[in-house]
Short mmCIF file of N, CA, C and O in Angstrom, two decimals:
data_model
loop_
_atom_site.label_atom_id
_atom_site.label_comp_id
_atom_site.label_asym_id
_atom_site.label_seq_id
_atom_site.Cartn_x
_atom_site.Cartn_y
_atom_site.Cartn_z
N MET R 799 26.34 -14.48 2.36
CA MET R 799 26.01 -13.39 2.34
C MET R 799 24.43 -14.05 1.98
O MET R 799 24.73 -14.22 0.45
N GLY R 800 23.14 -13.50 1.91
CA GLY R 800 22.16 -14.46 1.64
C GLY R 800 21.09 -13.10 1.38
O GLY R 800 21.76 -12.02 1.83
N LEU R 801 19.71 -13.39 1.06
CA LEU R 801 19.02 -12.11 0.71
C LEU R 801 18.18 -11.77 1.93
O LEU R 801 18.17 -10.50 1.48
N GLY R 802 18.92 -12.15 2.94
CA GLY R 802 18.41 -11.61 4.27
C GLY R 802 19.04 -10.20 4.75
O GLY R 802 18.69 -9.26 5.81
N ASP R 803 20.14 -10.15 4.19
CA ASP R 803 20.93 -9.03 4.33
C ASP R 803 21.23 -7.73 3.80
O ASP R 803 21.82 -7.07 3.49
N HIS R 804 20.12 -8.07 2.67
CA HIS R 804 20.18 -6.60 1.48
C HIS R 804 18.69 -6.26 1.87
O HIS R 804 17.70 -7.05 2.12
N ARG R 805 18.47 -4.38 1.79
CA ARG R 805 17.72 -3.98 0.99
C ARG R 805 16.76 -5.57 0.06
O ARG R 805 16.80 -5.58 -0.75
N LEU R 806 15.04 -4.62 0.61
CA LEU R 806 14.09 -5.15 0.10
C LEU R 806 13.18 -4.04 -0.45
O LEU R 806 12.87 -3.35 0.24
N GLY R 807 12.15 -4.10 -1.82
CA GLY R 807 11.92 -3.50 -2.36
C GLY R 807 10.33 -4.66 -2.68
O GLY R 807 10.39 -5.62 -3.07
N THR R 808 9.69 -3.52 -3.30
CA THR R 808 8.20 -3.74 -4.03
C THR R 808 7.93 -3.58 -5.60
O THR R 808 7.97 -1.97 -5.27
N ALA R 809 7.83 -4.56 -6.27
CA ALA R 809 7.22 -3.52 -7.47
C ALA R 809 5.30 -3.54 -8.37
O ALA R 809 5.17 -5.12 -8.14
N LEU R 810 4.80 -2.38 -8.63
CA LEU R 810 3.82 -3.09 -9.19
C LEU R 810 2.68 -2.92 -10.30
O LEU R 810 4.07 -1.96 -10.91
N ALA R 811 2.99 -3.37 -11.00
CA ALA R 811 2.31 -3.57 -12.39
C ALA R 811 1.15 -2.51 -12.57
O ALA R 811 -0.24 -2.81 -11.60
N VAL R 812 1.10 -1.83 -12.70
CA VAL R 812 -0.26 -0.09 -13.37
C VAL R 812 -0.70 -0.85 -14.78
O VAL R 812 0.21 -0.26 -15.60
N ALA R 813 -2.23 -0.19 -15.32
CA ALA R 813 -2.63 0.16 -16.69
C ALA R 813 -2.69 1.58 -16.91
O ALA R 813 -2.35 1.68 -17.81
N ASP R 814 -2.26 2.33 -15.91
CA ASP R 814 -2.71 3.35 -16.26
C ASP R 814 -1.37 4.15 -14.89
O ASP R 814 -1.88 4.74 -13.77
N LEU R 815 -0.42 4.89 -15.64
CA LEU R 815 0.71 5.08 -14.59
C LEU R 815 -0.10 7.01 -13.70
O LEU R 815 0.96 6.32 -12.89
N ASP R 816 -0.29 7.93 -14.61
CA ASP R 816 -0.69 8.68 -14.01
C ASP R 816 -1.92 8.77 -13.06
O ASP R 816 -1.99 9.39 -11.68
N ARG R 817 -3.20 7.87 -13.19
CA ARG R 817 -3.54 7.41 -11.99
C ARG R 817 -3.32 7.08 -10.69
O ARG R 817 -3.38 7.14 -10.14
N ALA R 818 -1.72 5.83 -10.94
CA ALA R 818 -1.20 5.62 -10.18
C ALA R 818 -0.13 6.45 -9.30
O ALA R 818 -0.76 6.34 -8.24
N ARG R 819 -0.11 7.40 -10.35
CA ARG R 819 1.15 8.20 -9.68
C ARG R 819 0.23 9.38 -8.54
O ARG R 819 0.40 9.85 -7.52
N GLU R 820 -1.65 9.77 -9.01
CA GLU R 820 -2.10 10.53 -8.03
C GLU R 820 -2.65 9.48 -6.57
O GLU R 820 -2.56 10.87 -5.99
N PHE R 821 -2.57 8.54 -7.12
CA PHE R 821 -3.18 7.46 -5.75
C PHE R 821 -1.79 7.67 -5.01
O PHE R 821 -2.02 8.30 -3.46
N PHE R 822 -0.97 7.41 -5.19
CA PHE R 822 0.81 7.05 -4.20
C PHE R 822 1.52 8.50 -3.92
O PHE R 822 1.91 8.75 -2.90
N GLU R 823 0.88 9.59 -4.54
CA GLU R 823 1.27 10.56 -4.36
C GLU R 823 0.38 12.23 -3.97
O GLU R 823 0.75 12.10 -2.58
N SER R 824 -0.88 11.16 -4.22
CA SER R 824 -1.95 12.74 -3.07
C SER R 824 -2.45 12.12 -2.42
O SER R 824 -2.88 12.35 -1.39
N LYS R 825 -3.03 10.64 -2.43
CA LYS R 825 -3.71 9.61 -1.62
C LYS R 825 -3.00 9.34 -0.73
O LYS R 825 -3.17 9.33 0.79
N LEU R 826 -1.38 8.84 -0.81
CA LEU R 826 -0.63 8.56 0.30
C LEU R 826 0.59 8.96 0.78
O LEU R 826 1.16 8.94 1.19
N GLY R 827 0.60 10.12 0.14
CA GLY R 827 2.05 11.25 0.19
C GLY R 827 2.53 10.63 0.43
O GLY R 827 4.29 11.85 0.59
N LEU R 828 3.61 9.94 -0.97
CA LEU R 828 4.20 9.55 -1.20
C LEU R 828 5.61 10.44 -2.09
O LEU R 828 4.18 11.47 -2.78
N THR R 829 6.04 10.71 -2.57
CA THR R 829 7.23 11.67 -3.10
C THR R 829 7.69 10.37 -3.77
O THR R 829 8.62 9.93 -3.65
N PRO R 830 8.16 11.16 -5.47
CA PRO R 830 8.70 10.07 -6.44
C PRO R 830 10.30 10.48 -6.20
O PRO R 830 10.78 11.52 -5.18
N PHE R 831 10.84 8.90 -5.92
CA PHE R 831 12.86 9.23 -5.93
C PHE R 831 13.19 8.83 -7.36
O PHE R 831 14.16 9.56 -7.41
N GLU R 832 12.34 8.38 -7.99
CA GLU R 832 13.09 7.93 -9.35
C GLU R 832 11.86 7.65 -10.36
O GLU R 832 10.98 7.71 -10.07
N ASP R 833 12.20 8.60 -11.28
CA ASP R 833 10.74 8.72 -12.53
C ASP R 833 11.73 8.41 -13.96
O ASP R 833 12.28 9.06 -14.32
N SER R 834 10.94 7.66 -14.62
CA SER R 834 11.89 7.15 -16.07
C SER R 834 10.59 7.71 -17.04
O SER R 834 10.18 6.00 -17.76
N ASN R 835 10.36 8.48 -17.51
CA ASN R 835 9.54 9.13 -18.18
C ASN R 835 8.81 8.09 -18.59
O ASN R 835 8.37 7.71 -20.26
N GLY R 836 7.80 7.90 -17.90
CA GLY R 836 6.06 7.88 -18.31
C GLY R 836 6.71 5.76 -18.00
O GLY R 836 5.34 5.16 -18.60
N ALA R 837 7.72 5.22 -17.75
CA ALA R 837 7.11 3.58 -17.82
C ALA R 837 7.23 3.09 -15.89
O ALA R 837 7.11 2.18 -16.42
N MET R 838 8.25 4.10 -15.06
CA MET R 838 8.15 3.33 -13.84
C MET R 838 8.10 4.91 -13.18
O MET R 838 9.16 5.66 -13.71
N VAL R 839 8.03 4.71 -11.64
CA VAL R 839 7.97 5.52 -10.98
C VAL R 839 8.40 4.77 -9.93
O VAL R 839 7.79 4.07 -9.70
N VAL R 840 9.34 4.92 -8.88
CA VAL R 840 9.94 5.13 -7.48
C VAL R 840 10.13 5.85 -6.96
O VAL R 840 10.03 7.17 -6.62
N TYR R 841 9.09 4.58 -5.58
CA TYR R 841 8.52 5.72 -4.16
C TYR R 841 9.71 5.26 -2.86
O TYR R 841 9.33 4.41 -2.77
N GLU R 842 10.45 5.74 -2.47
CA GLU R 842 11.24 5.59 -1.06
C GLU R 842 10.63 6.02 -0.11
O GLU R 842 9.62 6.75 0.41
N CYS R 843 10.23 4.87 0.82
CA CYS R 843 9.53 4.92 1.70
C CYS R 843 10.67 4.63 3.53
O CYS R 843 12.29 4.79 3.13
N GLY R 844 10.41 4.31 4.46
CA GLY R 844 11.41 4.40 5.49
C GLY R 844 12.64 3.51 5.36
O GLY R 844 12.18 1.88 4.87
N ALA R 845 13.74 3.59 5.68
CA ALA R 845 14.53 2.09 5.80
C ALA R 845 14.87 1.94 4.75
O ALA R 845 15.76 1.34 4.45
N GLY R 846 14.69 3.10 3.71
CA GLY R 846 15.51 3.11 1.87
C GLY R 846 14.46 1.80 1.43
O GLY R 846 14.95 1.55 0.59
N SER R 847 13.35 1.54 1.91
CA SER R 847 13.23 0.49 1.41
C SER R 847 11.98 1.27 0.10
O SER R 847 11.38 2.45 0.29
N LEU R 848 11.67 0.87 -0.49
CA LEU R 848 11.65 0.90 -2.08
C LEU R 848 10.01 0.53 -2.74
O LEU R 848 9.72 -0.38 -2.41
N ILE R 849 9.21 1.46 -3.29
CA ILE R 849 7.93 0.57 -4.20
C ILE R 849 8.47 1.70 -5.68
O ILE R 849 8.37 2.40 -5.79
N THR R 850 7.85 0.21 -6.18
CA THR R 850 8.24 0.52 -7.35
C THR R 850 6.99 1.05 -8.38
O THR R 850 5.95 -0.06 -8.10
N VAL R 851 6.36 1.23 -9.19
CA VAL R 851 5.05 1.50 -9.88
C VAL R 851 5.86 1.25 -11.25
O VAL R 851 5.97 2.30 -11.74
N TYR R 852 5.62 0.31 -11.77
CA TYR R 852 5.33 0.55 -13.07
C TYR R 852 4.48 0.06 -14.55
O TYR R 852 3.68 -0.63 -14.05
N LEU R 853 4.51 0.35 -15.40
CA LEU R 853 3.06 0.82 -16.74
C LEU R 853 3.60 -1.10 -17.14
O LEU R 853 5.03 -1.63 -17.57
N SER R 854 2.16 -1.64 -17.01
CA SER R 854 2.57 -3.05 -17.33
C SER R 854 1.02 -3.44 -17.53
O SER R 854 0.27 -4.71 -16.61
N PRO R 855 0.05 -2.94 -18.37
CA PRO R 855 -1.51 -2.88 -18.42
C PRO R 855 -2.05 -5.01 -18.49
O PRO R 855 -2.94 -5.16 -17.80
N ASP R 856 -0.82 -5.48 -19.08
CA ASP R 856 -1.26 -6.91 -19.02
C ASP R 856 -1.61 -7.60 -17.59
O ASP R 856 -1.88 -9.10 -16.93
N PHE R 857 -0.45 -7.20 -16.74
CA PHE R 857 -0.58 -7.83 -15.04
C PHE R 857 -0.75 -7.08 -14.70
O PHE R 857 -0.82 -7.14 -13.03
N ALA R 858 -1.42 -5.82 -14.31
CA ALA R 858 -1.87 -5.29 -13.24
C ALA R 858 -3.20 -5.38 -12.55
O ALA R 858 -3.79 -6.20 -12.62
N GLY R 859 -2.66 -5.07 -11.67
CA GLY R 859 -3.64 -5.87 -10.38
C GLY R 859 -4.23 -7.50 -10.07
O GLY R 859 -5.28 -7.95 -9.66
N ASN R 860 -3.20 -8.44 -10.64
CA ASN R 860 -3.43 -9.71 -10.53
C ASN R 860 -2.79 -10.05 -9.52
O ASN R 860 -3.86 -11.25 -9.30
N SER R 861 -2.34 -9.39 -8.33
CA SER R 861 -2.05 -9.89 -6.94
C SER R 861 -3.29 -10.31 -6.13
O SER R 861 -4.19 -9.67 -6.57
N GLY R 862 -3.47 -11.42 -5.95
CA GLY R 862 -4.82 -11.47 -4.71
C GLY R 862 -4.77 -11.80 -3.49
O GLY R 862 -5.38 -10.88 -2.27
N GLY R 863 -3.57 -10.95 -3.54
CA GLY R 863 -3.27 -10.95 -1.54
C GLY R 863 -1.92 -9.85 -1.39
O GLY R 863 -2.29 -8.25 -2.39
N THR R 864 -1.97 -9.24 0.06
CA THR R 864 -1.13 -8.39 0.38
C THR R 864 -0.21 -8.22 -0.53
O THR R 864 0.87 -8.82 -0.55
N VAL R 865 0.58 -7.04 -1.16
CA VAL R 865 1.42 -6.54 -1.83
C VAL R 865 3.08 -5.87 -1.21
O VAL R 865 3.56 -6.35 -1.19
N ALA R 866 2.20 -5.32 -0.11
CA ALA R 866 2.94 -4.52 0.56
C ALA R 866 2.55 -4.01 2.09
O ALA R 866 0.93 -4.28 1.99
N ALA R 867 3.43 -3.73 2.87
CA ALA R 867 2.71 -3.16 4.27
C ALA R 867 3.67 -2.32 5.28
O ALA R 867 4.86 -2.45 5.08
N TRP R 868 3.32 -1.46 5.69
CA TRP R 868 4.05 -0.19 6.23
C TRP R 868 3.84 -0.70 7.76
O TRP R 868 2.25 -1.13 8.04
N ASP R 869 4.56 -0.97 8.81
CA ASP R 869 4.37 -0.59 10.05
C ASP R 869 4.58 0.75 10.59
O ASP R 869 5.53 1.68 10.40
N VAL R 870 3.28 1.10 11.31
CA VAL R 870 2.57 2.66 12.08
C VAL R 870 3.27 2.20 13.65
O VAL R 870 3.20 0.59 13.98
N GLU R 871 4.02 3.53 13.89
CA GLU R 871 3.44 3.79 15.08
C GLU R 871 2.01 3.92 15.83
O GLU R 871 1.88 3.37 17.10
N ASN R 872 0.94 4.96 15.08
CA ASN R 872 -0.18 4.90 15.43
C ASN R 872 -0.90 4.49 14.59
O ASN R 872 -1.70 4.95 13.42
N LEU R 873 -1.77 3.28 14.74
CA LEU R 873 -2.59 3.04 13.49
C LEU R 873 -3.73 4.40 12.89
O LEU R 873 -3.64 4.53 12.31
N GLU R 874 -4.65 4.30 14.29
CA GLU R 874 -5.84 4.56 14.53
C GLU R 874 -5.80 6.39 13.82
O GLU R 874 -6.40 7.31 12.23
N ALA R 875 -4.07 7.11 13.89
CA ALA R 875 -3.65 8.37 13.61
C ALA R 875 -2.90 7.54 11.85
O ALA R 875 -3.75 9.34 11.30
N GLU R 876 -2.75 7.29 11.49
CA GLU R 876 -2.32 7.18 9.98
C GLU R 876 -3.82 6.73 9.55
O GLU R 876 -4.00 7.40 8.22
N MET R 877 -4.57 5.75 9.95
CA MET R 877 -5.98 5.74 9.17
C MET R 877 -6.58 6.99 8.96
O MET R 877 -7.20 7.21 7.86
N ALA R 878 -6.59 7.76 10.56
CA ALA R 878 -7.40 8.73 9.89
C ALA R 878 -6.65 9.96 8.76
O ALA R 878 -7.22 10.37 8.14
N GLU R 879 -5.37 9.92 8.66
CA GLU R 879 -4.72 11.40 7.33
C GLU R 879 -5.09 10.45 5.71
O GLU R 879 -5.16 11.25 5.36
N LEU R 880 -4.92 8.50 6.14
CA LEU R 880 -5.61 8.63 4.98
C LEU R 880 -6.99 8.20 4.86
O LEU R 880 -6.55 8.64 3.14
N GLU R 881 -7.69 8.56 4.97
CA GLU R 881 -8.39 8.86 4.91
C GLU R 881 -9.54 9.90 5.25
O GLU R 881 -10.02 10.15 3.82
N SER R 882 -8.49 11.10 5.65
CA SER R 882 -8.90 13.05 5.02
C SER R 882 -8.27 12.53 3.61
O SER R 882 -9.13 13.09 2.62
N ARG R 883 -7.62 11.67 2.84
CA ARG R 883 -7.27 12.04 1.36
C ARG R 883 -8.26 10.74 0.52
O ARG R 883 -7.55 10.96 -0.44
N GLY R 884 -8.74 10.18 1.10
CA GLY R 884 -9.89 9.92 0.29
C GLY R 884 -9.65 8.16 0.20
O GLY R 884 -10.18 7.29 -0.71
N VAL R 885 -8.90 7.73 1.20
CA VAL R 885 -8.37 6.44 1.16
C VAL R 885 -9.68 5.65 1.26
O VAL R 885 -9.93 6.07 2.89
N LYS R 886 -9.98 4.73 0.98
CA LYS R 886 -10.93 3.52 1.63
C LYS R 886 -10.28 2.31 2.15
O LYS R 886 -9.44 2.00 1.99
N PHE R 887 -10.83 2.07 3.68
CA PHE R 887 -10.15 0.65 4.16
C PHE R 887 -10.87 -0.07 4.32
O PHE R 887 -12.53 -0.39 3.94
N GLU R 888 -11.17 -1.75 3.57
CA GLU R 888 -11.80 -3.03 3.84
C GLU R 888 -11.95 -3.33 4.76
O GLU R 888 -11.77 -3.22 5.78
N ARG R 889 -13.17 -3.78 4.13
CA ARG R 889 -13.50 -4.60 5.75
C ARG R 889 -13.51 -6.16 5.26
O ARG R 889 -14.32 -6.43 4.03
N TYR R 890 -13.25 -7.38 6.22
CA TYR R 890 -13.42 -8.11 6.16
C TYR R 890 -14.72 -8.83 6.82
O TYR R 890 -14.09 -8.64 7.87
N ASP R 891 -14.94 -10.09 6.12
CA ASP R 891 -15.49 -11.19 7.56
C ASP R 891 -15.67 -12.33 7.18
O ASP R 891 -16.46 -13.37 6.30
N LEU R 892 -14.47 -12.83 6.84
CA LEU R 892 -13.99 -14.58 6.91
C LEU R 892 -13.86 -15.15 8.11
O LEU R 892 -13.01 -14.87 9.00
N PRO R 893 -13.43 -16.33 8.09
CA PRO R 893 -13.42 -17.26 9.20
C PRO R 893 -11.98 -17.13 9.54
O PRO R 893 -11.82 -17.19 11.03
N ASN R 894 -10.53 -16.47 8.99
CA ASN R 894 -9.49 -16.55 9.84
C ASN R 894 -8.90 -15.07 9.59
O ASN R 894 -8.21 -14.29 9.77
N LEU R 895 -9.91 -13.58 9.22
CA LEU R 895 -10.27 -12.85 9.08
C LEU R 895 -11.40 -11.89 8.79
O LEU R 895 -11.94 -11.54 8.22
N GLU R 896 -11.63 -11.52 9.60
CA GLU R 896 -12.58 -10.41 10.71
C GLU R 896 -12.19 -9.02 10.99
O GLU R 896 -11.00 -8.96 12.16
N THR R 897 -12.60 -8.10 10.44
CA THR R 897 -11.94 -6.23 10.95
C THR R 897 -13.11 -6.47 11.48
O THR R 897 -14.40 -6.74 11.65
N ASP R 898 -12.57 -5.21 12.74
CA ASP R 898 -14.77 -4.36 13.01
C ASP R 898 -14.46 -3.53 12.03
O ASP R 898 -14.23 -3.01 10.88
N GLU R 899 -15.55 -2.44 12.53
CA GLU R 899 -15.81 -1.28 11.55
C GLU R 899 -16.02 -0.39 10.58
O GLU R 899 -15.52 -0.25 10.21
N ARG R 900 -14.29 -0.31 11.51
CA ARG R 900 -13.39 0.95 10.81
C ARG R 900 -12.17 0.15 9.82
O ARG R 900 -11.83 0.48 9.07
N GLY R 901 -12.54 -1.23 10.13
CA GLY R 901 -11.58 -2.14 9.06
C GLY R 901 -10.16 -2.68 9.79
O GLY R 901 -8.92 -2.68 9.09
N ILE R 902 -10.47 -2.72 10.71
CA ILE R 902 -9.42 -2.39 11.80
C ILE R 902 -8.90 -3.94 12.44
O ILE R 902 -10.60 -4.81 12.45
N LEU R 903 -8.48 -4.91 12.10
CA LEU R 903 -8.18 -6.88 12.47
C LEU R 903 -7.18 -6.61 13.62
O LEU R 903 -5.70 -6.14 13.22
N ASP R 904 -7.22 -7.12 15.18
CA ASP R 904 -7.32 -7.03 16.26
C ASP R 904 -6.84 -8.33 16.86
O ASP R 904 -7.56 -8.83 16.75
N ASN R 905 -5.70 -8.93 16.16
CA ASN R 905 -5.44 -10.72 16.39
C ASN R 905 -4.41 -10.43 17.55
O ASN R 905 -4.29 -11.97 17.98
N GLY R 906 -4.70 -9.91 18.98
CA GLY R 906 -4.48 -9.95 20.16
C GLY R 906 -2.80 -9.26 19.87
O GLY R 906 -1.83 -8.52 20.23
N ASP R 907 -1.96 -9.52 18.76
CA ASP R 907 0.43 -9.07 18.66
C ASP R 907 0.68 -7.66 18.07
O ASP R 907 1.38 -7.25 18.09
N MET R 908 -1.05 -7.71 16.70
CA MET R 908 -0.64 -6.60 15.97
C MET R 908 -2.03 -7.23 15.69
O MET R 908 -2.86 -6.86 15.50
N ARG R 909 -2.30 -5.26 15.19
CA ARG R 909 -3.62 -4.62 14.24
C ARG R 909 -3.62 -4.17 12.83
O ARG R 909 -2.30 -3.71 12.79
N ILE R 910 -4.03 -4.51 12.01
CA ILE R 910 -4.15 -4.07 10.58
C ILE R 910 -5.30 -3.72 10.26
O ILE R 910 -6.08 -4.27 10.34
N ALA R 911 -4.74 -3.49 9.37
CA ALA R 911 -5.97 -2.60 8.18
C ALA R 911 -5.47 -2.24 6.53
O ALA R 911 -4.30 -1.82 6.59
N TRP R 912 -6.32 -2.73 6.07
CA TRP R 912 -6.09 -3.22 4.48
C TRP R 912 -6.65 -1.85 3.66
O TRP R 912 -8.10 -1.46 4.15
N PHE R 913 -5.74 -1.14 2.40
CA PHE R 913 -6.73 -0.39 1.71
C PHE R 913 -6.32 -1.06 0.26
O PHE R 913 -5.31 -1.76 -0.09
N ARG R 914 -6.90 -0.84 -0.59
CA ARG R 914 -6.35 -0.88 -2.46
C ARG R 914 -6.29 0.47 -3.27
O ARG R 914 -6.65 0.98 -3.20
N ASP R 915 -5.65 0.18 -4.02
CA ASP R 915 -5.11 0.77 -4.72
C ASP R 915 -6.17 1.39 -6.24
O ASP R 915 -6.66 0.36 -6.03
N PRO R 916 -6.50 2.29 -7.24
CA PRO R 916 -6.69 2.03 -9.00
C PRO R 916 -6.57 0.52 -9.42
O PRO R 916 -8.11 -0.02 -9.29
N GLU R 917 -6.24 -0.10 -8.83
CA GLU R 917 -5.74 -1.56 -9.88
C GLU R 917 -6.12 -2.66 -9.05
O GLU R 917 -6.35 -3.65 -9.71
N GLY R 918 -6.65 -2.14 -7.62
CA GLY R 918 -6.80 -3.47 -6.99
C GLY R 918 -5.44 -4.23 -6.30
O GLY R 918 -5.92 -5.12 -5.20
N ASN R 919 -4.39 -3.93 -6.26
CA ASN R 919 -3.46 -3.89 -5.60
C ASN R 919 -3.81 -3.31 -3.99
O ASN R 919 -4.17 -2.96 -3.57
N THR R 920 -3.66 -4.83 -3.31
CA THR R 920 -3.94 -4.67 -1.96
C THR R 920 -2.84 -4.47 -0.82
O THR R 920 -1.54 -4.48 -0.96
N PHE R 921 -2.47 -2.77 0.46
CA PHE R 921 -2.00 -2.56 0.74
C PHE R 921 -2.32 -2.64 2.48
O PHE R 921 -3.38 -2.53 2.27
N ALA R 922 -1.24 -2.91 3.35
CA ALA R 922 -1.81 -3.11 4.72
C ALA R 922 -0.83 -1.61 5.50
O ALA R 922 0.38 -1.85 5.01
N ILE R 923 -1.59 -0.91 6.23
CA ILE R 923 -0.60 -0.78 7.58
C ILE R 923 -1.18 -1.30 8.87
O ILE R 923 -1.91 -2.34 9.42
N SER R 924 0.13 -1.57 9.69
CA SER R 924 -0.10 -2.33 10.53
C SER R 924 0.80 -1.50 11.68
O SER R 924 1.89 -1.18 11.60
N GLU R 925 0.29 -2.36 13.23
CA GLU R 925 0.62 -1.29 14.91
C GLU R 925 0.94 -2.78 15.64
O GLU R 925 -0.23 -3.83 15.44
#
């Protein structure tokens, strides 16, 4: 049995757990699955996937790329829902990454939009 046979989760360091909780719960609509007395919070998403948010100010927001992505059925509907809660989508104009005015990259096979949490971690939703 290899790693491909096991469920995967992601873990994110944050400098301010209360601020992170506000974002993940109020803006993204996630519900805590496990709460460890102010040290970490675990959120369960679809198919048993997990996001663990833990307090570690020295390592918060240091990732330069996308840390996690959700696969959604209707990108525009998900974006509208997130925008109604105050989530702002990134716009890119890079050599191999150019989004439209809403923040959507359409590469023909999939469409993707990115947003950031208060620490600067980048997330994506794709269709």
